[in-house]
């Protein structure tokens, strides 16, 4: 397993979020089908999650499938879902060894019953682990998350369980998929794109963004070290002077 770079001895952020972008371009450069890029992307995720655990990162949130990704070809969507299913099956098999806690952000109701079942089982069976928590964003969109939270909150108001006059930011955050998870200090987007793409809009208002010119399948410990080093060079002021 890769060891931490001694030049980045400062403590890592407790929560890192990653937009895993560039799988398609990685495959195209090699004359491979896009699905091969996602397969290599799943390997990059494994490497990165392992390294996060080595570093002591508490939360890793990854954008695995967005509410917009359904627009891709049926073959590509099926390929990504298959990779996720395979990963979760392995995670369930190795659960006692790896001690990774899983959470899922997004509207899981549109996933296949089999994949949904794997997500529910992974979340339930890993609930007591506390080394590192991986939050998979699946059929996730930030606006969709906020809208679902607003609807759930409005229902509680209508049922007399909430009083709109006493609503606070943290009270509302408890209705989001990320309830109970601290906001990410660092968001990484590889692939050279400089967009947020509907990823965690509520949670990232004070996050540091690091955009990198590497395609996600080529991402690994060295790139994570570089992003963390860049994060430590930033001066986080949270709106203060
Ligand atoms: C974006 O790259 C990536 C996705 C839409 C899918 C991400 C999925 C994975 C990394 C595999 C999931 C499985 C596990 C186990 C994490 P892109 O296809 O938009 O790349 P492009 O911009 O180069 O076309």
mmCIF file of C-alpha atoms in Angstrom, residues 16-142:
data_model
loop_
_atom_site.group_PDB
_atom_site.id
_atom_site.type_symbol
_atom_site.label_atom_id
_atom_site.label_comp_id
_atom_site.label_asym_id
_atom_site.label_seq_id
_atom_site.Cartn_x
_atom_site.Cartn_y
_atom_site.Cartn_z
ATOM 1 C CA UNK A 16 -12.471 15.239 0.732
ATOM 2 C CA UNK A 17 -14.972 15.225 -2.123
ATOM 3 C CA UNK A 18 -14.043 14.219 -5.669
ATOM 4 C CA UNK A 19 -15.708 14.623 -9.072
ATOM 5 C CA UNK A 20 -14.321 11.550 -10.829
ATOM 6 C CA UNK A 21 -14.067 13.060 -14.326
ATOM 7 C CA UNK A 22 -12.198 12.128 -17.470
ATOM 8 C CA UNK A 23 -12.892 8.414 -17.834
ATOM 9 C CA UNK A 24 -14.283 8.833 -21.360
ATOM 10 C CA UNK A 25 -11.299 10.866 -22.581
ATOM 11 C CA UNK A 26 -8.869 8.411 -20.991
ATOM 12 C CA UNK A 27 -10.507 5.564 -22.952
ATOM 13 C CA UNK A 28 -10.691 7.556 -26.205
ATOM 14 C CA UNK A 29 -6.965 8.351 -26.051
ATOM 15 C CA UNK A 30 -6.336 4.610 -26.009
ATOM 16 C CA UNK A 31 -8.912 3.681 -28.664
ATOM 17 C CA UNK A 32 -10.952 1.833 -26.002
ATOM 18 C CA UNK A 33 -14.706 1.876 -25.333
ATOM 19 C CA UNK A 34 -15.895 4.386 -22.714
ATOM 20 C CA UNK A 35 -16.778 1.504 -20.406
ATOM 21 C CA UNK A 36 -13.071 0.620 -20.224
ATOM 22 C CA UNK A 37 -12.476 4.164 -18.970
ATOM 23 C CA UNK A 38 -15.052 3.685 -16.216
ATOM 24 C CA UNK A 39 -13.455 0.363 -15.298
ATOM 25 C CA UNK A 40 -10.084 2.103 -14.918
ATOM 26 C CA UNK A 41 -11.943 4.847 -13.005
ATOM 27 C CA UNK A 42 -13.241 2.267 -10.549
ATOM 28 C CA UNK A 43 -9.612 1.155 -9.977
ATOM 29 C CA UNK A 44 -8.574 4.769 -9.391
ATOM 30 C CA UNK A 45 -11.367 5.012 -6.832
ATOM 31 C CA UNK A 46 -10.090 1.886 -5.008
ATOM 32 C CA UNK A 47 -6.535 3.294 -4.916
ATOM 33 C CA UNK A 48 -7.713 6.669 -3.723
ATOM 34 C CA UNK A 49 -10.071 5.323 -1.046
ATOM 35 C CA UNK A 50 -7.308 3.064 0.322
ATOM 36 C CA UNK A 51 -4.894 5.961 0.410
ATOM 37 C CA UNK A 52 -7.454 8.176 2.163
ATOM 38 C CA UNK A 53 -7.681 5.535 4.872
ATOM 39 C CA UNK A 54 -3.865 5.427 5.143
ATOM 40 C CA UNK A 55 -3.795 9.218 5.536
ATOM 41 C CA UNK A 56 -6.554 9.250 8.138
ATOM 42 C CA UNK A 57 -9.127 11.108 6.027
ATOM 43 C CA UNK A 58 -12.478 10.564 7.754
ATOM 44 C CA UNK A 59 -14.893 11.129 4.856
ATOM 45 C CA UNK A 60 -14.483 10.614 1.117
ATOM 46 C CA UNK A 61 -17.421 11.646 -1.063
ATOM 47 C CA UNK A 62 -17.350 10.665 -4.725
ATOM 48 C CA UNK A 63 -19.597 11.639 -7.620
ATOM 49 C CA UNK A 64 -20.224 8.248 -9.219
ATOM 50 C CA UNK A 65 -23.429 8.923 -11.189
ATOM 51 C CA UNK A 66 -25.314 12.190 -11.586
ATOM 52 C CA UNK A 67 -29.000 12.843 -12.239
ATOM 53 C CA UNK A 68 -27.823 14.025 -15.699
ATOM 54 C CA UNK A 69 -25.817 10.876 -16.494
ATOM 55 C CA UNK A 70 -28.991 9.016 -17.555
ATOM 56 C CA UNK A 71 -28.654 10.919 -20.861
ATOM 57 C CA UNK A 72 -25.707 8.683 -21.799
ATOM 58 C CA UNK A 73 -26.146 5.567 -23.931
ATOM 59 C CA UNK A 74 -27.910 2.590 -22.377
ATOM 60 C CA UNK A 75 -24.723 0.602 -22.784
ATOM 61 C CA UNK A 76 -22.604 3.143 -20.895
ATOM 62 C CA UNK A 77 -25.161 3.522 -18.071
ATOM 63 C CA UNK A 78 -25.405 -0.267 -17.726
ATOM 64 C CA UNK A 79 -21.592 -0.479 -17.644
ATOM 65 C CA UNK A 80 -21.301 2.033 -14.787
ATOM 66 C CA UNK A 81 -24.106 0.333 -12.822
ATOM 67 C CA UNK A 82 -22.411 -3.033 -13.297
ATOM 68 C CA UNK A 83 -19.109 -1.660 -11.959
ATOM 69 C CA UNK A 84 -20.864 -0.218 -8.931
ATOM 70 C CA UNK A 85 -22.648 -3.504 -8.253
ATOM 71 C CA UNK A 86 -19.375 -5.411 -8.546
ATOM 72 C CA UNK A 87 -17.620 -2.992 -6.228
ATOM 73 C CA UNK A 88 -20.366 -3.211 -3.593
ATOM 74 C CA UNK A 89 -20.405 -7.000 -3.724
ATOM 75 C CA UNK A 90 -16.657 -7.015 -3.083
ATOM 76 C CA UNK A 91 -17.057 -4.409 -0.350
ATOM 77 C CA UNK A 92 -19.676 -6.570 1.380
ATOM 78 C CA UNK A 93 -17.403 -9.611 1.083
ATOM 79 C CA UNK A 94 -14.381 -7.757 2.529
ATOM 80 C CA UNK A 95 -16.286 -5.659 5.032
ATOM 81 C CA UNK A 96 -14.817 -7.155 8.223
ATOM 82 C CA UNK A 97 -11.298 -6.648 6.857
ATOM 83 C CA UNK A 98 -11.610 -3.104 5.488
ATOM 84 C CA UNK A 99 -13.861 -1.424 8.040
ATOM 85 C CA UNK A 100 -15.126 1.154 5.530
ATOM 86 C CA UNK A 101 -18.487 2.738 6.381
ATOM 87 C CA UNK A 102 -20.735 3.409 3.391
ATOM 88 C CA UNK A 103 -23.382 6.048 2.814
ATOM 89 C CA UNK A 104 -25.255 6.856 -0.374
ATOM 90 C CA UNK A 105 -26.296 10.345 -1.423
ATOM 91 C CA UNK A 106 -28.890 10.735 -4.163
ATOM 92 C CA UNK A 107 -32.291 9.441 -5.163
ATOM 93 C CA UNK A 108 -31.780 5.685 -5.081
ATOM 94 C CA UNK A 109 -35.385 4.995 -6.144
ATOM 95 C CA UNK A 110 -34.351 5.074 -9.824
ATOM 96 C CA UNK A 111 -31.674 2.409 -9.432
ATOM 97 C CA UNK A 112 -32.364 -1.250 -10.159
ATOM 98 C CA UNK A 113 -33.836 -3.166 -7.180
ATOM 99 C CA UNK A 114 -30.649 -5.301 -7.088
ATOM 100 C CA UNK A 115 -28.294 -2.320 -6.875
ATOM 101 C CA UNK A 116 -30.551 -0.578 -4.359
ATOM 102 C CA UNK A 117 -30.495 -3.703 -2.220
ATOM 103 C CA UNK A 118 -26.675 -3.777 -2.332
ATOM 104 C CA UNK A 119 -26.553 -0.093 -1.312
ATOM 105 C CA UNK A 120 -28.943 -0.665 1.594
ATOM 106 C CA UNK A 121 -27.057 -3.733 2.755
ATOM 107 C CA UNK A 122 -23.669 -1.967 2.519
ATOM 108 C CA UNK A 123 -24.987 1.025 4.468
ATOM 109 C CA UNK A 124 -26.602 -1.111 7.156
ATOM 110 C CA UNK A 125 -23.788 -3.612 7.634
ATOM 111 C CA UNK A 126 -21.030 -0.985 7.728
ATOM 112 C CA UNK A 127 -22.848 1.468 10.005
ATOM 113 C CA UNK A 128 -20.684 0.755 13.055
ATOM 114 C CA UNK A 129 -17.284 1.224 11.371
ATOM 115 C CA UNK A 130 -15.493 4.493 11.935
ATOM 116 C CA UNK A 131 -12.110 4.430 10.170
ATOM 117 C CA UNK A 132 -13.209 6.065 6.930
ATOM 118 C CA UNK A 133 -16.656 6.774 5.517
ATOM 119 C CA UNK A 134 -17.218 6.650 1.766
ATOM 120 C CA UNK A 135 -20.234 8.580 0.519
ATOM 121 C CA UNK A 136 -21.231 7.431 -2.962
ATOM 122 C CA UNK A 137 -23.271 9.981 -4.890
ATOM 123 C CA UNK A 138 -25.576 7.869 -7.047
ATOM 124 C CA UNK A 139 -28.322 9.379 -9.188
ATOM 125 C CA UNK A 140 -27.238 12.485 -7.312
ATOM 126 C CA UNK A 141 -27.848 16.103 -8.232
ATOM 127 C CA UNK A 142 -27.356 18.942 -5.774
#
